[in-house]
Amino acid sequence: MDKLINIGIVEDQLLFREGIKAILGNWSEMKIVFEAGDGYSVYEKLVSCSSRPDVLLIDISLPKDGDEEFDGVRLTGVITKFFPEIKIVILSVHEDEIFMTQLIEEGAHGYLVKDCDPKEVKEAIMSVYERGSYINERTLRALQNSLKLKKKGKPSGRANDQLTRREIEILQLLCRQMTSDEIADKLFISSKTVNGHRNNLLQKTGSRNTAGLVIYALRNGIFRIH
C-alpha cells in the first residue's frame, strides 16, 4: 500500500487511548493524525484540522456536553452527516446485538468489542478502508439475531423485486466481505462495473454504506449465515 491510512481516535479514557496509539504505532500502513477525549468537540476539530482521518475509531461511551448526552451513537450521526468520507469503527465494551444493529444503521462501518485481539483491530481498519465495512461473523450473527427479534428478518419478495439478479449476486458477495476486485474476478466483470452495481444498490436500498447493505440483505432474506 502506497498511501498511509490516516487514523483518528475518540476515546475519553486516556490510558486506553494511549494503548491504542501504541498498538497502531507498530503498523507501518497507518498514521495517527487525530485524537479527542470527547465527542462534542470532534466536529470543530475536524473542520480545522489540516489532515482528516480516513478511519475514525470511536468509543461508544463518551462524556456529556454539560447536561447533554453526546455518546458514540450521536457522534456517529454527526460524522456520517458532515464527513461522509470518513469510515467509522465503533469501540465498545458491549456485545449487545440490538445495540450493534443500531450503530450500523446509524452509519458505522464496523464494530469492535474492546477485548478483541489487536490483530482484529488492524483487520477492521484495513477492511473498512478497502472494502467499506467490517462485519465479522460475530457481528453478522448479532445483526441477524437482532433483526429476527425485531421481526424484520423475514424475506421480503416485494423489497427484492427492485433489485436485478446481478445486483443480488453482488450484494451477497459484499456480505461475504469481498472487495470490488475480488467480486470482479469471481464474476468475470470489471471492478468499475462492480462499483456501478454497488452504487445502484446503495441508491435503491437507501443504505448509507456497505455495512448498511449488509443490514438490508439480512433483513430481506437475501443473505443468511447458519
PDB file of C-alpha atoms in Angstrom:
ATOM      1  CA  MET A   1       0.000   0.000   0.000  1.00  0.00           C
ATOM      2  CA  ASP A   2       1.479   3.311  -1.101  1.00  0.00           C
ATOM      3  CA  LYS A   3      -0.756   5.670   0.861  1.00  0.00           C
ATOM      4  CA  LEU A   4      -0.744   5.675   4.646  1.00  0.00           C
ATOM      5  CA  ILE A   5      -4.143   5.248   6.277  1.00  0.00           C
ATOM      6  CA  ASN A   6      -4.807   8.286   8.469  1.00  0.00           C
ATOM      7  CA  ILE A   7      -6.329   7.223  11.777  1.00  0.00           C
ATOM      8  CA  GLY A   8      -8.335   9.189  14.333  1.00  0.00           C
ATOM      9  CA  ILE A   9      -9.204   8.081  17.884  1.00  0.00           C
ATOM     10  CA  VAL A  10     -12.099   9.369  20.008  1.00  0.00           C
ATOM     11  CA  GLU A  11     -11.738   7.850  23.466  1.00  0.00           C
ATOM     12  CA  ASP A  12     -12.172   9.551  26.852  1.00  0.00           C
ATOM     13  CA  GLN A  13     -10.070   7.086  28.854  1.00  0.00           C
ATOM     14  CA  LEU A  14      -6.501   8.344  28.449  1.00  0.00           C
ATOM     15  CA  LEU A  15      -4.846   5.037  29.338  1.00  0.00           C
ATOM     16  CA  PHE A  16      -6.888   3.113  26.752  1.00  0.00           C
ATOM     17  CA  ARG A  17      -6.313   5.832  24.143  1.00  0.00           C
ATOM     18  CA  GLU A  18      -2.558   5.694  24.688  1.00  0.00           C
ATOM     19  CA  GLY A  19      -2.696   1.908  24.463  1.00  0.00           C
ATOM     20  CA  ILE A  20      -4.479   2.052  21.109  1.00  0.00           C
ATOM     21  CA  LYS A  21      -1.944   4.603  19.856  1.00  0.00           C
ATOM     22  CA  ALA A  22       0.907   2.332  20.916  1.00  0.00           C
ATOM     23  CA  ILE A  23      -0.637  -0.620  19.068  1.00  0.00           C
ATOM     24  CA  LEU A  24      -1.308   1.399  15.913  1.00  0.00           C
ATOM     25  CA  GLY A  25       2.240   2.738  16.024  1.00  0.00           C
ATOM     26  CA  ASN A  26       3.510  -0.759  15.284  1.00  0.00           C
ATOM     27  CA  TRP A  27       1.840  -0.827  11.883  1.00  0.00           C
ATOM     28  CA  SER A  28       3.626   0.942   9.056  1.00  0.00           C
ATOM     29  CA  GLU A  29       0.457   1.238   6.958  1.00  0.00           C
ATOM     30  CA  MET A  30      -1.140   3.662   9.425  1.00  0.00           C
ATOM     31  CA  LYS A  31      -0.568   7.107  10.850  1.00  0.00           C
ATOM     32  CA  ILE A  32      -2.414   8.738  13.761  1.00  0.00           C
ATOM     33  CA  VAL A  33      -3.480  12.234  12.715  1.00  0.00           C
ATOM     34  CA  PHE A  34      -6.344  12.988  15.112  1.00  0.00           C
ATOM     35  CA  GLU A  35      -7.439  12.301  18.668  1.00  0.00           C
ATOM     36  CA  ALA A  36     -10.080  13.567  21.057  1.00  0.00           C
ATOM     37  CA  GLY A  37     -11.222  12.744  24.571  1.00  0.00           C
ATOM     38  CA  ASP A  38     -14.877  13.594  23.953  1.00  0.00           C
ATOM     39  CA  GLY A  39     -17.404  13.587  21.128  1.00  0.00           C
ATOM     40  CA  TYR A  40     -18.802  17.111  21.291  1.00  0.00           C
ATOM     41  CA  SER A  41     -15.537  18.803  20.249  1.00  0.00           C
ATOM     42  CA  VAL A  42     -14.862  16.493  17.300  1.00  0.00           C
ATOM     43  CA  TYR A  43     -16.814  18.446  14.670  1.00  0.00           C
ATOM     44  CA  GLU A  44     -14.887  21.696  15.259  1.00  0.00           C
ATOM     45  CA  LYS A  45     -11.583  19.849  15.426  1.00  0.00           C
ATOM     46  CA  LEU A  46     -12.237  18.071  12.145  1.00  0.00           C
ATOM     47  CA  VAL A  47     -13.247  21.300  10.426  1.00  0.00           C
ATOM     48  CA  SER A  48      -9.992  22.989  11.431  1.00  0.00           C
ATOM     49  CA  CYS A  49      -7.517  20.082  11.215  1.00  0.00           C
ATOM     50  CA  SER A  50      -5.084  20.011   8.302  1.00  0.00           C
ATOM     51  CA  SER A  51      -5.242  16.235   7.786  1.00  0.00           C
ATOM     52  CA  ARG A  52      -8.517  14.444   8.412  1.00  0.00           C
ATOM     53  CA  PRO A  53      -8.622  10.750   9.297  1.00  0.00           C
ATOM     54  CA  ASP A  54      -9.600   8.120   6.760  1.00  0.00           C
ATOM     55  CA  VAL A  55     -10.770   5.889   9.591  1.00  0.00           C
ATOM     56  CA  LEU A  56     -12.098   7.107  12.948  1.00  0.00           C
ATOM     57  CA  LEU A  57     -12.167   4.778  15.973  1.00  0.00           C
ATOM     58  CA  ILE A  58     -14.997   5.928  18.251  1.00  0.00           C
ATOM     59  CA  ASP A  59     -15.669   4.786  21.803  1.00  0.00           C
ATOM     60  CA  ILE A  60     -19.401   4.333  22.337  1.00  0.00           C
ATOM     61  CA  SER A  61     -19.286   5.740  25.885  1.00  0.00           C
ATOM     62  CA  LEU A  62     -18.220   9.388  25.798  1.00  0.00           C
ATOM     63  CA  PRO A  63     -18.594  12.300  28.252  1.00  0.00           C
ATOM     64  CA  LYS A  64     -21.639  14.537  28.274  1.00  0.00           C
ATOM     65  CA  ASP A  65     -21.575  18.062  26.870  1.00  0.00           C
ATOM     66  CA  GLY A  66     -22.658  19.721  30.115  1.00  0.00           C
ATOM     67  CA  ASP A  67     -26.012  18.085  30.838  1.00  0.00           C
ATOM     68  CA  GLU A  68     -26.461  16.885  27.268  1.00  0.00           C
ATOM     69  CA  GLU A  69     -25.619  13.354  26.162  1.00  0.00           C
ATOM     70  CA  PHE A  70     -23.017  13.134  23.406  1.00  0.00           C
ATOM     71  CA  ASP A  71     -22.116   9.469  23.112  1.00  0.00           C
ATOM     72  CA  GLY A  72     -20.707   7.473  20.220  1.00  0.00           C
ATOM     73  CA  VAL A  73     -24.141   6.995  18.676  1.00  0.00           C
ATOM     74  CA  ARG A  74     -24.673  10.732  18.388  1.00  0.00           C
ATOM     75  CA  LEU A  75     -21.134  11.337  17.158  1.00  0.00           C
ATOM     76  CA  THR A  76     -21.593   8.654  14.500  1.00  0.00           C
ATOM     77  CA  GLY A  77     -24.616  10.569  13.234  1.00  0.00           C
ATOM     78  CA  VAL A  78     -22.632  13.825  13.117  1.00  0.00           C
ATOM     79  CA  ILE A  79     -19.688  12.254  11.257  1.00  0.00           C
ATOM     80  CA  THR A  80     -21.985  10.493   8.793  1.00  0.00           C
ATOM     81  CA  LYS A  81     -23.808  13.738   8.035  1.00  0.00           C
ATOM     82  CA  PHE A  82     -20.913  16.189   7.779  1.00  0.00           C
ATOM     83  CA  PHE A  83     -17.915  13.970   6.942  1.00  0.00           C
ATOM     84  CA  PRO A  84     -19.355  11.019   4.974  1.00  0.00           C
ATOM     85  CA  GLU A  85     -15.931  10.169   3.534  1.00  0.00           C
ATOM     86  CA  ILE A  86     -14.637   9.171   6.995  1.00  0.00           C
ATOM     87  CA  LYS A  87     -15.039   5.477   7.852  1.00  0.00           C
ATOM     88  CA  ILE A  88     -16.208   4.749  11.405  1.00  0.00           C
ATOM     89  CA  VAL A  89     -15.235   1.795  13.588  1.00  0.00           C
ATOM     90  CA  ILE A  90     -17.070   1.646  16.923  1.00  0.00           C
ATOM     91  CA  LEU A  91     -15.208   0.518  20.051  1.00  0.00           C
ATOM     92  CA  SER A  92     -17.417  -0.800  22.839  1.00  0.00           C
ATOM     93  CA  VAL A  93     -17.387  -2.932  25.960  1.00  0.00           C
ATOM     94  CA  HIS A  94     -20.910  -4.025  24.987  1.00  0.00           C
ATOM     95  CA  GLU A  95     -21.690  -7.055  22.843  1.00  0.00           C
ATOM     96  CA  ASP A  96     -25.403  -6.299  22.661  1.00  0.00           C
ATOM     97  CA  GLU A  97     -26.946  -7.471  19.384  1.00  0.00           C
ATOM     98  CA  ILE A  98     -29.611  -4.772  19.105  1.00  0.00           C
ATOM     99  CA  PHE A  99     -27.004  -2.159  20.030  1.00  0.00           C
ATOM    100  CA  MET A 100     -24.693  -3.323  17.222  1.00  0.00           C
ATOM    101  CA  THR A 101     -27.534  -3.100  14.715  1.00  0.00           C
ATOM    102  CA  GLN A 102     -28.404   0.424  15.848  1.00  0.00           C
ATOM    103  CA  LEU A 103     -24.827   1.639  15.334  1.00  0.00           C
ATOM    104  CA  ILE A 104     -24.554   0.086  11.864  1.00  0.00           C
ATOM    105  CA  GLU A 105     -27.901   1.606  10.895  1.00  0.00           C
ATOM    106  CA  GLU A 106     -26.648   4.983  12.116  1.00  0.00           C
ATOM    107  CA  GLY A 107     -23.786   4.766   9.632  1.00  0.00           C
ATOM    108  CA  ALA A 108     -20.936   2.965  11.411  1.00  0.00           C
ATOM    109  CA  HIS A 109     -18.814   0.851   9.074  1.00  0.00           C
ATOM    110  CA  GLY A 110     -17.641  -1.627  11.704  1.00  0.00           C
ATOM    111  CA  TYR A 111     -17.982  -2.655  15.343  1.00  0.00           C
ATOM    112  CA  LEU A 112     -15.319  -3.977  17.712  1.00  0.00           C
ATOM    113  CA  VAL A 113     -15.593  -5.181  21.279  1.00  0.00           C
ATOM    114  CA  LYS A 114     -12.764  -3.707  23.349  1.00  0.00           C
ATOM    115  CA  ASP A 115     -11.417  -7.072  24.480  1.00  0.00           C
ATOM    116  CA  CYS A 116     -10.687  -8.112  20.889  1.00  0.00           C
ATOM    117  CA  ASP A 117      -7.227  -9.114  19.707  1.00  0.00           C
ATOM    118  CA  PRO A 118      -5.033  -6.284  18.327  1.00  0.00           C
ATOM    119  CA  LYS A 119      -4.827  -8.215  15.056  1.00  0.00           C
ATOM    120  CA  GLU A 120      -8.591  -7.789  14.701  1.00  0.00           C
ATOM    121  CA  VAL A 121      -8.243  -4.038  15.182  1.00  0.00           C
ATOM    122  CA  LYS A 122      -5.861  -3.951  12.235  1.00  0.00           C
ATOM    123  CA  GLU A 123      -8.124  -6.216  10.202  1.00  0.00           C
ATOM    124  CA  ALA A 124     -11.114  -3.965  10.904  1.00  0.00           C
ATOM    125  CA  ILE A 125      -9.260  -0.787   9.918  1.00  0.00           C
ATOM    126  CA  MET A 126      -7.946  -2.316   6.709  1.00  0.00           C
ATOM    127  CA  SER A 127     -11.365  -3.725   5.857  1.00  0.00           C
ATOM    128  CA  VAL A 128     -13.367  -0.514   6.288  1.00  0.00           C
ATOM    129  CA  TYR A 129     -10.695   1.394   4.388  1.00  0.00           C
ATOM    130  CA  GLU A 130     -10.510  -1.037   1.466  1.00  0.00           C
ATOM    131  CA  ARG A 131     -13.974  -2.627   1.429  1.00  0.00           C
ATOM    132  CA  GLY A 132     -16.186  -0.019   3.097  1.00  0.00           C
ATOM    133  CA  SER A 133     -17.204  -2.231   6.011  1.00  0.00           C
ATOM    134  CA  TYR A 134     -16.002  -4.675   8.651  1.00  0.00           C
ATOM    135  CA  ILE A 135     -18.682  -7.201   9.508  1.00  0.00           C
ATOM    136  CA  ASN A 136     -17.093 -10.287  11.033  1.00  0.00           C
ATOM    137  CA  GLU A 137     -19.059 -13.478  11.675  1.00  0.00           C
ATOM    138  CA  ARG A 138     -19.814 -12.492  15.269  1.00  0.00           C
ATOM    139  CA  THR A 139     -21.296  -9.185  14.143  1.00  0.00           C
ATOM    140  CA  LEU A 140     -23.158 -10.866  11.276  1.00  0.00           C
ATOM    141  CA  ARG A 141     -24.810 -13.267  13.718  1.00  0.00           C
ATOM    142  CA  ALA A 142     -25.613 -10.404  16.081  1.00  0.00           C
ATOM    143  CA  LEU A 143     -27.224  -8.416  13.277  1.00  0.00           C
ATOM    144  CA  GLN A 144     -29.160 -11.440  12.062  1.00  0.00           C
ATOM    145  CA  ASN A 145     -30.415 -12.286  15.555  1.00  0.00           C
ATOM    146  CA  SER A 146     -31.295  -8.665  16.278  1.00  0.00           C
ATOM    147  CA  LEU A 147     -33.319  -8.352  13.087  1.00  0.00           C
ATOM    148  CA  LYS A 148     -35.182 -11.565  13.971  1.00  0.00           C
ATOM    149  CA  LEU A 149     -36.035 -10.080  17.362  1.00  0.00           C
ATOM    150  CA  LYS A 150     -37.387  -7.012  15.604  1.00  0.00           C
ATOM    151  CA  LYS A 151     -39.449  -9.371  13.420  1.00  0.00           C
ATOM    152  CA  LYS A 152     -37.965  -7.783  10.322  1.00  0.00           C
ATOM    153  CA  GLY A 153     -35.787 -10.672   9.281  1.00  0.00           C
ATOM    154  CA  LYS A 154     -38.327 -12.465   7.059  1.00  0.00           C
ATOM    155  CA  PRO A 155     -37.650 -12.466   3.328  1.00  0.00           C
ATOM    156  CA  SER A 156     -39.443  -9.651   1.553  1.00  0.00           C
ATOM    157  CA  GLY A 157     -40.076 -10.542  -2.072  1.00  0.00           C
ATOM    158  CA  ARG A 158     -41.526  -7.099  -2.746  1.00  0.00           C
ATOM    159  CA  ALA A 159     -38.345  -5.403  -1.480  1.00  0.00           C
ATOM    160  CA  ASN A 160     -36.190  -7.653  -3.621  1.00  0.00           C
ATOM    161  CA  ASP A 161     -38.206  -7.022  -6.772  1.00  0.00           C
ATOM    162  CA  GLN A 162     -36.400  -3.709  -7.238  1.00  0.00           C
ATOM    163  CA  LEU A 163     -33.019  -5.471  -7.474  1.00  0.00           C
ATOM    164  CA  THR A 164     -31.712  -7.231 -10.560  1.00  0.00           C
ATOM    165  CA  ARG A 165     -30.341 -10.769 -10.359  1.00  0.00           C
ATOM    166  CA  ARG A 166     -26.807  -9.404 -10.835  1.00  0.00           C
ATOM    167  CA  GLU A 167     -27.297  -6.840  -8.061  1.00  0.00           C
ATOM    168  CA  ILE A 168     -28.483  -9.550  -5.670  1.00  0.00           C
ATOM    169  CA  GLU A 169     -25.463 -11.663  -6.593  1.00  0.00           C
ATOM    170  CA  ILE A 170     -23.087  -8.769  -5.906  1.00  0.00           C
ATOM    171  CA  LEU A 171     -24.896  -7.902  -2.667  1.00  0.00           C
ATOM    172  CA  GLN A 172     -24.418 -11.456  -1.409  1.00  0.00           C
ATOM    173  CA  LEU A 173     -20.705 -11.279  -2.185  1.00  0.00           C
ATOM    174  CA  LEU A 174     -20.414  -7.906  -0.432  1.00  0.00           C
ATOM    175  CA  CYS A 175     -21.926  -9.557   2.630  1.00  0.00           C
ATOM    176  CA  ARG A 176     -19.035 -12.012   2.495  1.00  0.00           C
ATOM    177  CA  GLN A 177     -16.668  -9.023   2.785  1.00  0.00           C
ATOM    178  CA  MET A 178     -15.265  -9.405  -0.715  1.00  0.00           C
ATOM    179  CA  THR A 179     -13.597  -6.408  -2.362  1.00  0.00           C
ATOM    180  CA  SER A 180     -14.681  -4.968  -5.702  1.00  0.00           C
ATOM    181  CA  ASP A 181     -11.616  -6.554  -7.344  1.00  0.00           C
ATOM    182  CA  GLU A 182     -12.386  -9.962  -5.807  1.00  0.00           C
ATOM    183  CA  ILE A 183     -16.009  -9.766  -6.928  1.00  0.00           C
ATOM    184  CA  ALA A 184     -14.917  -8.677 -10.398  1.00  0.00           C
ATOM    185  CA  ASP A 185     -12.579 -11.671 -10.686  1.00  0.00           C
ATOM    186  CA  LYS A 186     -15.246 -14.094  -9.477  1.00  0.00           C
ATOM    187  CA  LEU A 187     -17.947 -12.802 -11.836  1.00  0.00           C
ATOM    188  CA  PHE A 188     -15.620 -12.084 -14.788  1.00  0.00           C
ATOM    189  CA  ILE A 189     -16.577  -8.412 -14.936  1.00  0.00           C
ATOM    190  CA  SER A 190     -14.637  -5.198 -14.342  1.00  0.00           C
ATOM    191  CA  SER A 191     -14.180  -3.511 -10.950  1.00  0.00           C
ATOM    192  CA  LYS A 192     -15.801  -0.423 -12.482  1.00  0.00           C
ATOM    193  CA  THR A 193     -18.911  -2.463 -13.239  1.00  0.00           C
ATOM    194  CA  VAL A 194     -18.970  -3.852  -9.693  1.00  0.00           C
ATOM    195  CA  ASN A 195     -18.727  -0.344  -8.239  1.00  0.00           C
ATOM    196  CA  GLY A 196     -21.527   0.784 -10.533  1.00  0.00           C
ATOM    197  CA  HIS A 197     -23.767  -2.009  -9.239  1.00  0.00           C
ATOM    198  CA  ARG A 198     -22.776  -1.161  -5.661  1.00  0.00           C
ATOM    199  CA  ASN A 199     -23.765   2.477  -6.171  1.00  0.00           C
ATOM    200  CA  ASN A 200     -27.092   1.356  -7.637  1.00  0.00           C
ATOM    201  CA  LEU A 201     -27.621  -0.891  -4.606  1.00  0.00           C
ATOM    202  CA  LEU A 202     -26.958   1.989  -2.215  1.00  0.00           C
ATOM    203  CA  GLN A 203     -29.450   4.167  -4.071  1.00  0.00           C
ATOM    204  CA  LYS A 204     -32.160   1.524  -4.438  1.00  0.00           C
ATOM    205  CA  THR A 205     -31.965   0.337  -0.820  1.00  0.00           C
ATOM    206  CA  GLY A 206     -31.401   3.735   0.794  1.00  0.00           C
ATOM    207  CA  SER A 207     -28.320   2.379   2.573  1.00  0.00           C
ATOM    208  CA  ARG A 208     -25.600   4.715   3.880  1.00  0.00           C
ATOM    209  CA  ASN A 209     -22.695   2.409   3.103  1.00  0.00           C
ATOM    210  CA  THR A 210     -21.693  -1.216   2.545  1.00  0.00           C
ATOM    211  CA  ALA A 211     -22.452  -2.097   6.162  1.00  0.00           C
ATOM    212  CA  GLY A 212     -25.958  -0.763   5.598  1.00  0.00           C
ATOM    213  CA  LEU A 213     -26.264  -3.028   2.564  1.00  0.00           C
ATOM    214  CA  VAL A 214     -25.485  -5.999   4.820  1.00  0.00           C
ATOM    215  CA  ILE A 215     -28.366  -4.949   7.104  1.00  0.00           C
ATOM    216  CA  TYR A 216     -30.658  -4.731   4.083  1.00  0.00           C
ATOM    217  CA  ALA A 217     -29.593  -8.162   2.831  1.00  0.00           C
ATOM    218  CA  LEU A 218     -30.159  -9.781   6.230  1.00  0.00           C
ATOM    219  CA  ARG A 219     -33.478  -8.029   6.760  1.00  0.00           C
ATOM    220  CA  ASN A 220     -34.828  -9.104   3.384  1.00  0.00           C
ATOM    221  CA  GLY A 221     -33.583 -12.660   3.383  1.00  0.00           C
ATOM    222  CA  ILE A 222     -31.019 -12.088   0.619  1.00  0.00           C
ATOM    223  CA  PHE A 223     -28.153 -13.325   2.807  1.00  0.00           C
ATOM    224  CA  ARG A 224     -28.083 -15.683   5.781  1.00  0.00           C
ATOM    225  CA  ILE A 225     -25.435 -17.341   7.904  1.00  0.00           C
ATOM    226  CA  HIS A 226     -26.127 -20.702   9.531  1.00  0.00           C
TER     227      HIS A 226
END
